[in-house]
Amino acid sequence: MAAQYAIRGTTAKGIAASVERAVADGGLRPGAALPPVRRLAEELDVSPGTVATAYKELRQRGIVVTKGRGGTVVAQGPSVGSRRPPRVPEGVRDLAGGHPDPAFLPSLRPPSPVGPVPGSRRASPRLASLEELSRAWFARDGVPVEHVTFAQGALDCVGRLLSTELKPGDSVAVEDPGFHHLLDLVPALGLRMVPVAVDDEGMTPEALRAALRAGVRAMVCSPRGQNPVGGWFSRERRDALAGVLSDFPEVVVIEDDHNAEVSGAPSFPLAAAGLPRWAHVRTVSKHLGVDLRWAALACDATTLARHEGRMLLTSGWVSHVLQETVARLLTDEDVARLVGRAQDAYAERRGALIGELARRGIAARGESGMNVWVPVRDESAVVNGLRSRGWWVAAGARFRIASPTAVRITSATLTPSDAARLASDFADVLGESEALYGG
């Protein structure tokens, strides 16, 4: 087994480095099993404790995961190498990426000309006009605005918050199914994920309470447009979750409101519930442009200090050229009207697909956002069957921890007439799958 995977080394660090190289080079693919500890120890002529230490290091760095009797396997999103989405095959319609419709994104107009910066922006990292626009954006939906700052995208912000608040081995409550990049990021930071079930109103209170009792130190959730299910917090669900969290005041609550302007759902954020430790993150990539790597963060004073301190030591600030570009777009009336049309179109397209699937007896979920989540028995059969008919959708495995199998369809570019064709093809594929696998 060791020779097959080219695992070598006589120390824990050497063995871990050998596995890491194999994963980065593609010799060990996601899901590949590593040799049992005792077997590898015998083959390398080292103690079982040495191998166990190597595997522990790999787990803490998000390269492998342990699945009980299933042994130790390479993580689905290992924190080394480049894990990109599968390349879209030629000749098929891409409905797997989760991206907005380019027709509803404005043309970006960076400020011109841009003069040289005399030194550093560390002393004044935020453009005053954009900070005020951000405060108004948050305040509109009841998010407290006493402490506001910026980051280089929502995931960058969430990663910095987790890395400053937690230490390797700590647990984080995450949505299941949830945002696949977050599910990759958490173990890459050396943290443990505790899945929390979601329904059409987001995280369920019962599942969250179980996770909190299990000792999580932070939770990451989406108040609306949840990816991939599309759930959103009603006022009642928000209050119920806040009631559960009130018994665990030390837990840091991070809300990722990534598609606030085009989710098609009202805002009832946990940030407005008076929690002691909280952070509410918003970005503009879904409604202003995927290349605008900027996010606004509202949070409590302690969280702000820790986030700012870490940013000061790393990137220092978000580019003021980028900030000026975002500020101009946020104050452009034509852009505001375009964003409004986008939200209406996304709601219509999402509803059309769900309706067409329902008319063919296929249940689907998608109360808000840009995606539709369709439970299926065999993800691979559905993905491959739709590919043969010219559609490219995402297998649900990338989004799941313990939740049932499904596929995710991005509906942002799918017109109602396209939705009817896709639903018809979907029904045919399910019929073929049932005939092949017996139901």
Coordinates of C-alpha atoms in Angstrom, one line a residue:
M1 CA 0.0 0.0 0.0
A2 CA 2.8 2.4 0.9
A3 CA 4.6 1.8 -2.3
Q4 CA 1.4 2.2 -4.3
Y5 CA 0.8 5.7 -2.8
A6 CA 4.6 6.5 -2.6
I7 CA 4.3 7.2 1.1
R8 CA 7.8 7.5 2.6
G9 CA 9.5 8.9 5.7
T10 CA 10.9 7.8 9.0
T11 CA 9.5 10.7 11.1
A12 CA 6.0 12.0 11.6
K13 CA 6.8 15.2 9.7
G14 CA 8.5 13.2 6.9
I15 CA 5.5 10.9 6.5
A16 CA 3.0 13.8 6.6
A17 CA 5.1 15.7 3.9
S18 CA 5.1 12.6 1.7
V19 CA 1.3 12.3 1.8
E20 CA 0.9 16.1 1.2
R21 CA 3.1 15.9 -1.9
A22 CA 1.1 13.0 -3.2
V23 CA -2.2 14.9 -2.7
A24 CA -0.8 18.1 -4.3
D25 CA 0.5 16.1 -7.3
G26 CA -2.7 14.2 -7.8
G27 CA -1.3 10.8 -6.9
L28 CA -3.7 10.7 -4.0
R29 CA -7.1 11.9 -5.1
P30 CA -10.0 13.1 -2.8
G31 CA -11.6 10.1 -1.2
A32 CA -8.5 7.9 -1.6
A33 CA -7.9 5.7 1.5
L34 CA -4.6 5.9 3.3
P35 CA -3.1 2.7 4.7
P36 CA -4.1 1.7 8.3
V37 CA -1.7 3.1 10.9
R38 CA -0.2 -0.3 11.9
R39 CA 0.2 -1.5 8.3
L40 CA 2.0 1.7 7.2
A41 CA 4.2 1.6 10.4
E42 CA 5.3 -2.0 9.5
E43 CA 6.0 -1.1 5.9
L44 CA 8.1 2.0 6.8
D45 CA 9.7 0.3 9.9
V46 CA 8.5 3.0 12.3
S47 CA 6.3 2.9 15.4
P48 CA 2.5 3.1 15.1
G49 CA 2.7 6.3 17.2
T50 CA 4.8 8.0 14.5
V51 CA 2.3 7.2 11.8
A52 CA -0.6 8.3 14.1
T53 CA 1.1 11.6 14.7
A54 CA 1.6 12.1 11.0
Y55 CA -2.1 11.4 10.3
K56 CA -3.1 13.8 13.1
E57 CA -1.1 16.6 11.6
L58 CA -2.7 15.9 8.2
R59 CA -6.1 16.0 9.8
Q60 CA -5.5 19.3 11.6
R61 CA -4.3 20.8 8.3
G62 CA -7.4 19.7 6.4
I63 CA -5.6 17.3 4.1
V64 CA -7.2 14.1 5.3
V65 CA -10.3 13.1 7.4
T66 CA -11.0 10.1 9.5
K67 CA -14.3 8.2 8.9
G68 CA -14.4 5.8 11.8
R69 CA -14.3 2.3 10.5
G70 CA -13.9 3.8 7.0
G71 CA -10.3 4.7 8.0
T72 CA -8.4 7.8 7.0
V73 CA -9.0 9.2 3.5
V74 CA -8.0 12.3 1.6
A75 CA -10.4 15.1 2.2
Q76 CA -12.8 16.1 -0.6
G77 CA -11.3 19.6 -0.5
P78 CA -7.7 19.1 0.6
S79 CA -5.9 22.3 1.7
V80 CA -3.0 21.7 -0.7
G81 CA -2.8 21.9 -4.5
S82 CA -5.5 23.5 -6.6
R83 CA -9.1 22.3 -6.2
R84 CA -11.0 23.8 -9.0
P85 CA -14.6 22.9 -10.1
P86 CA -14.7 20.3 -12.9
R87 CA -14.2 21.8 -16.3
V88 CA -17.5 22.3 -18.1
P89 CA -17.6 19.9 -21.1
E90 CA -17.9 21.5 -24.5
G91 CA -21.3 21.7 -26.0
V92 CA -23.3 21.7 -22.7
R93 CA -25.2 24.4 -20.8
D94 CA -23.4 25.3 -17.6
L95 CA -25.9 25.3 -14.7
A96 CA -23.3 24.2 -12.0
G97 CA -21.3 27.3 -11.2
G98 CA -23.6 29.3 -8.9
H99 CA -22.9 32.5 -10.8
P100 CA -25.2 35.4 -11.6
D101 CA -26.4 36.2 -15.1
P102 CA -23.8 38.5 -16.7
A103 CA -26.7 40.4 -18.4
F104 CA -27.6 41.8 -15.0
L105 CA -24.1 42.9 -14.0
P106 CA -23.0 46.5 -14.6
S107 CA -19.9 47.4 -16.5
L108 CA -17.1 48.2 -14.0
R109 CA -15.7 51.7 -14.1
P110 CA -12.5 52.0 -12.0
P111 CA -11.6 55.6 -11.1
S112 CA -9.3 57.3 -13.6
P113 CA -6.7 58.5 -13.3
V114 CA -5.2 56.9 -10.2
G115 CA -2.3 58.9 -8.7
P116 CA 0.5 57.3 -6.8
V117 CA 0.0 56.5 -3.2
P118 CA 2.4 58.4 -1.0
G119 CA 3.3 55.6 1.4
S120 CA 0.8 53.3 3.0
R121 CA -2.9 53.2 3.5
R122 CA -2.6 51.4 6.9
A123 CA -3.4 54.5 8.8
S124 CA -6.7 55.1 6.8
P125 CA -7.7 51.7 5.4
R126 CA -11.3 52.6 4.6
L127 CA -12.7 55.1 2.1
A128 CA -15.0 57.4 4.2
S129 CA -17.7 57.5 1.6
L130 CA -17.8 53.7 1.2
E131 CA -17.9 53.3 5.0
E132 CA -21.0 55.5 5.2
L133 CA -22.6 53.6 2.3
S134 CA -21.9 50.4 4.1
R135 CA -23.4 51.6 7.3
A136 CA -26.6 52.7 5.4
W137 CA -26.7 49.3 3.7
F138 CA -26.6 47.4 7.0
A139 CA -28.9 49.8 8.9
R140 CA -31.6 49.4 6.2
D141 CA -32.0 45.8 7.4
G142 CA -31.6 46.3 11.2
V143 CA -28.0 45.3 11.4
P144 CA -26.2 47.4 14.1
V145 CA -23.6 49.7 12.5
E146 CA -21.5 50.9 15.4
H147 CA -18.5 48.8 14.2
V148 CA -18.0 48.4 10.5
T149 CA -14.9 47.4 8.4
F150 CA -14.0 45.9 5.1
A151 CA -12.4 42.6 3.8
Q152 CA -11.4 41.1 0.5
G153 CA -14.5 39.1 -0.2
A154 CA -16.9 37.2 2.1
L155 CA -14.9 34.0 2.4
D156 CA -11.7 35.9 3.1
C157 CA -13.6 37.6 5.9
V158 CA -15.0 34.4 7.3
G159 CA -11.7 32.7 7.2
R160 CA -10.0 35.6 9.1
L161 CA -12.7 35.6 11.7
L162 CA -12.4 31.9 12.3
S163 CA -8.6 31.9 12.4
T164 CA -8.5 34.7 15.0
E165 CA -11.3 33.4 17.2
L166 CA -10.5 29.7 17.2
K167 CA -7.5 27.4 17.5
P168 CA -6.8 24.1 15.6
G169 CA -9.1 21.3 16.9
D170 CA -12.0 23.6 17.8
S171 CA -15.4 22.9 16.3
V172 CA -17.5 25.1 14.0
A173 CA -21.2 24.6 13.4
V174 CA -21.9 24.7 9.6
E175 CA -25.0 24.3 7.4
D176 CA -25.6 20.8 6.0
P177 CA -25.9 21.0 3.0
G178 CA -23.8 24.1 2.8
F179 CA -21.5 26.3 0.8
H180 CA -18.8 24.0 -0.6
H181 CA -16.0 26.5 -0.3
L182 CA -16.7 27.0 3.4
L183 CA -16.8 23.2 3.9
D184 CA -13.3 23.1 2.3
L185 CA -12.1 26.1 4.3
V186 CA -13.0 25.0 7.8
P187 CA -10.9 21.8 7.9
A188 CA -8.1 23.6 6.0
L189 CA -7.9 25.9 9.1
G190 CA -7.5 22.8 11.3
L191 CA -11.0 23.1 12.6
R192 CA -13.7 20.5 13.0
M193 CA -17.1 20.8 11.3
V194 CA -20.3 20.0 13.1
P195 CA -23.1 19.7 10.6
V196 CA -26.4 21.5 11.3
A197 CA -29.5 20.5 9.3
V198 CA -31.3 23.2 7.2
D199 CA -34.8 23.5 5.9
D200 CA -36.5 26.2 3.9
E201 CA -36.0 28.6 6.8
G202 CA -32.3 27.9 7.3
M203 CA -30.7 26.2 10.2
T204 CA -33.2 24.3 12.4
P205 CA -33.2 25.2 16.1
E206 CA -33.1 21.6 17.2
A207 CA -30.0 20.8 15.1
L208 CA -28.3 24.0 16.2
R209 CA -28.9 23.2 19.9
A210 CA -27.3 19.8 19.4
A211 CA -24.3 21.3 17.8
L212 CA -23.9 23.9 20.6
R213 CA -24.2 21.2 23.2
A214 CA -21.4 19.3 21.4
G215 CA -19.1 22.2 22.2
V216 CA -18.8 24.3 19.0
R217 CA -17.1 27.7 19.5
A218 CA -18.5 29.4 16.4
M219 CA -21.2 29.0 13.8
V220 CA -21.5 30.1 10.2
C221 CA -24.9 30.5 8.6
S222 CA -26.7 32.3 5.8
P223 CA -29.7 34.4 6.8
R224 CA -31.1 34.2 3.2
G225 CA -30.2 32.8 -0.2
Q226 CA -28.7 29.8 1.6
N227 CA -26.4 27.8 -0.7
P228 CA -27.4 25.3 -2.0
V229 CA -30.9 24.9 -0.5
G230 CA -32.1 28.5 -0.7
G231 CA -33.5 28.8 2.8
W232 CA -34.0 32.1 4.5
F233 CA -34.7 33.2 8.1
S234 CA -38.3 34.1 8.8
R235 CA -38.7 36.4 11.8
E236 CA -40.0 33.5 13.8
R237 CA -37.0 31.3 12.8
R238 CA -34.5 34.1 13.6
D239 CA -36.1 34.5 17.0
A240 CA -36.0 30.8 17.7
L241 CA -32.3 30.5 16.8
A242 CA -31.5 33.6 18.9
G243 CA -33.3 31.9 21.8
V244 CA -31.1 28.8 21.4
L245 CA -27.9 30.9 21.2
S246 CA -28.8 32.9 24.3
D247 CA -27.7 29.9 26.4
F248 CA -24.3 29.9 24.7
P249 CA -23.1 33.6 24.8
E250 CA -19.4 32.7 24.2
V251 CA -20.2 31.3 20.7
V252 CA -19.2 33.6 17.8
V253 CA -22.1 33.8 15.3
I254 CA -21.0 34.6 11.7
E255 CA -23.7 35.4 9.1
D256 CA -22.8 35.3 5.5
D257 CA -25.4 37.4 3.7
H258 CA -23.5 37.0 0.4
N259 CA -26.4 37.8 -2.0
A260 CA -28.3 40.3 0.0
E261 CA -29.5 42.4 -2.9
V262 CA -30.7 39.7 -5.2
S263 CA -31.8 36.9 -2.8
G264 CA -35.5 37.6 -3.3
A265 CA -36.1 37.3 0.4
P266 CA -36.6 39.8 3.3
S267 CA -33.9 40.3 5.9
F268 CA -34.3 39.0 9.5
P269 CA -30.6 38.8 10.6
L270 CA -29.3 37.3 13.8
A271 CA -27.1 40.4 14.0
A272 CA -30.2 42.3 15.0
A273 CA -31.0 39.9 17.9
G274 CA -28.7 41.5 20.5
L275 CA -26.1 38.7 20.6
P276 CA -22.9 39.4 22.5
R277 CA -20.5 37.9 19.8
W278 CA -21.6 38.3 16.2
A279 CA -20.4 39.2 12.7
H280 CA -22.6 40.0 9.6
V281 CA -20.8 39.9 6.3
R282 CA -22.0 41.2 2.9
T283 CA -20.4 41.2 -0.5
V284 CA -21.2 42.7 -3.9
S285 CA -19.9 39.9 -6.2
K286 CA -23.4 38.5 -6.9
H287 CA -25.0 41.8 -7.9
L288 CA -22.2 44.1 -9.0
G289 CA -19.5 41.8 -10.4
V290 CA -17.7 38.6 -9.6
D291 CA -14.4 40.3 -9.9
L292 CA -15.1 42.8 -7.1
R293 CA -13.4 41.1 -4.2
W294 CA -14.8 43.3 -1.5
A295 CA -17.0 42.7 1.5
A296 CA -18.4 44.8 4.3
L297 CA -18.4 43.5 7.9
A298 CA -20.5 44.7 10.8
C299 CA -19.7 43.1 14.1
D300 CA -19.3 43.6 17.9
A301 CA -16.3 45.5 19.2
T302 CA -14.2 42.5 20.2
T303 CA -14.6 40.9 16.8
L304 CA -13.7 44.1 15.1
A305 CA -10.5 44.5 17.1
R306 CA -9.4 41.0 16.3
H307 CA -10.3 41.2 12.6
E308 CA -8.6 44.6 12.2
G309 CA -5.5 43.4 14.1
R310 CA -5.0 40.4 11.9
M311 CA -5.6 42.4 8.7
L312 CA -3.1 45.0 9.8
L313 CA -0.5 42.3 10.0
T314 CA -1.3 40.8 6.6
S315 CA -2.8 42.6 3.7
G316 CA -3.2 45.8 5.7
W317 CA -6.2 47.2 3.8
V318 CA -8.5 46.6 0.8
S319 CA -7.3 48.5 -2.3
H320 CA -8.7 52.0 -2.4
V321 CA -9.0 51.7 -6.2
L322 CA -11.4 48.8 -5.6
Q323 CA -13.2 50.7 -2.9
E324 CA -13.8 53.7 -5.1
T325 CA -15.1 51.4 -7.9
V326 CA -17.6 49.9 -5.5
A327 CA -18.6 53.2 -4.1
R328 CA -19.4 54.6 -7.5
L329 CA -21.5 51.6 -8.4
L330 CA -23.5 51.8 -5.1
T331 CA -24.5 55.4 -5.8
D332 CA -25.4 54.9 -9.5
E333 CA -29.2 55.0 -10.1
D334 CA -29.0 53.0 -13.3
V335 CA -27.1 50.3 -11.5
A336 CA -29.7 50.2 -8.8
R337 CA -32.4 49.7 -11.4
L338 CA -30.4 46.9 -13.0
V339 CA -30.0 45.2 -9.7
G340 CA -33.7 45.4 -9.1
R341 CA -34.4 43.8 -12.4
A342 CA -31.9 41.1 -11.6
Q343 CA -33.7 40.2 -8.3
D344 CA -37.0 39.9 -10.1
A345 CA -35.6 37.8 -12.9
Y346 CA -33.8 35.4 -10.5
A347 CA -37.0 34.9 -8.5
E348 CA -39.0 34.2 -11.7
R349 CA -36.4 31.8 -13.1
R350 CA -36.0 29.9 -9.8
G351 CA -39.8 29.6 -9.4
A352 CA -40.2 28.5 -13.0
L353 CA -37.8 25.6 -12.6
I354 CA -39.3 24.5 -9.3
G355 CA -42.8 24.6 -10.9
E356 CA -41.8 22.7 -14.0
L357 CA -40.1 20.0 -11.9
A358 CA -43.2 19.8 -9.6
R359 CA -45.4 19.3 -12.7
R360 CA -43.4 16.2 -13.4
G361 CA -43.6 14.9 -9.9
I362 CA -40.1 16.0 -8.9
A363 CA -39.7 17.8 -5.6
A364 CA -37.2 20.6 -5.4
R365 CA -36.1 23.3 -2.9
G366 CA -35.2 27.0 -3.6
E367 CA -37.0 29.6 -1.6
S368 CA -34.4 32.3 -2.3
G369 CA -31.1 32.8 -4.1
M370 CA -29.8 31.6 -7.4
N371 CA -29.9 27.8 -7.0
V372 CA -32.4 24.9 -6.8
W373 CA -31.6 21.8 -4.8
V374 CA -33.2 18.6 -6.1
P375 CA -33.0 15.4 -4.0
V376 CA -32.1 12.4 -6.1
R377 CA -31.1 8.8 -5.3
D378 CA -27.9 8.7 -7.5
E379 CA -26.1 11.9 -8.1
S380 CA -23.7 10.5 -10.7
A381 CA -26.5 9.0 -12.7
V382 CA -28.4 12.3 -12.8
V383 CA -25.3 14.4 -13.6
N384 CA -24.1 12.1 -16.4
G385 CA -27.6 11.7 -17.8
L386 CA -28.2 15.4 -18.0
R387 CA -24.8 15.9 -19.5
S388 CA -25.8 13.6 -22.3
R389 CA -28.7 15.9 -22.9
G390 CA -26.7 19.1 -23.0
W391 CA -27.0 20.2 -19.3
W392 CA -24.2 20.5 -16.8
V393 CA -25.3 20.5 -13.1
A394 CA -23.5 20.0 -9.9
A395 CA -23.4 16.8 -7.9
G396 CA -24.5 17.4 -4.3
A397 CA -21.5 15.6 -2.8
R398 CA -19.5 18.8 -2.7
F399 CA -22.1 20.5 -0.5
R400 CA -23.0 17.7 1.9
I401 CA -21.6 16.3 5.1
A402 CA -24.4 14.0 6.4
S403 CA -27.4 15.2 4.5
P404 CA -29.1 13.1 1.7
T405 CA -28.0 13.0 -1.9
A406 CA -29.1 15.7 -4.3
V407 CA -28.0 17.8 -7.2
R408 CA -27.7 21.6 -7.4
I409 CA -28.9 23.5 -10.4
T410 CA -28.0 27.2 -10.8
S411 CA -31.2 28.8 -12.2
A412 CA -29.8 32.4 -12.6
T413 CA -29.5 32.2 -16.4
L414 CA -32.4 29.7 -17.0
T415 CA -35.4 31.3 -18.7
P416 CA -38.9 29.8 -18.1
S417 CA -38.8 28.1 -21.5
D418 CA -35.4 26.6 -20.8
A419 CA -36.7 25.4 -17.4
A420 CA -39.4 23.4 -19.1
R421 CA -36.9 21.6 -21.4
L422 CA -34.6 20.9 -18.5
A423 CA -37.4 19.6 -16.3
S424 CA -38.5 17.3 -19.1
D425 CA -35.0 16.0 -19.5
F426 CA -34.6 15.6 -15.8
A427 CA -37.7 13.5 -15.6
D428 CA -36.4 11.3 -18.4
V429 CA -33.1 10.8 -16.7
L430 CA -34.8 9.8 -13.4
G431 CA -36.9 7.3 -15.3
E432 CA -33.8 5.8 -16.9
S433 CA -32.1 5.7 -13.5
E434 CA -35.0 4.0 -11.8
A435 CA -35.2 1.4 -14.6
L436 CA -31.5 0.7 -14.3
Y437 CA -31.2 0.7 -10.5
G438 CA -34.6 -0.6 -9.6
G439 CA -36.4 2.4 -8.1

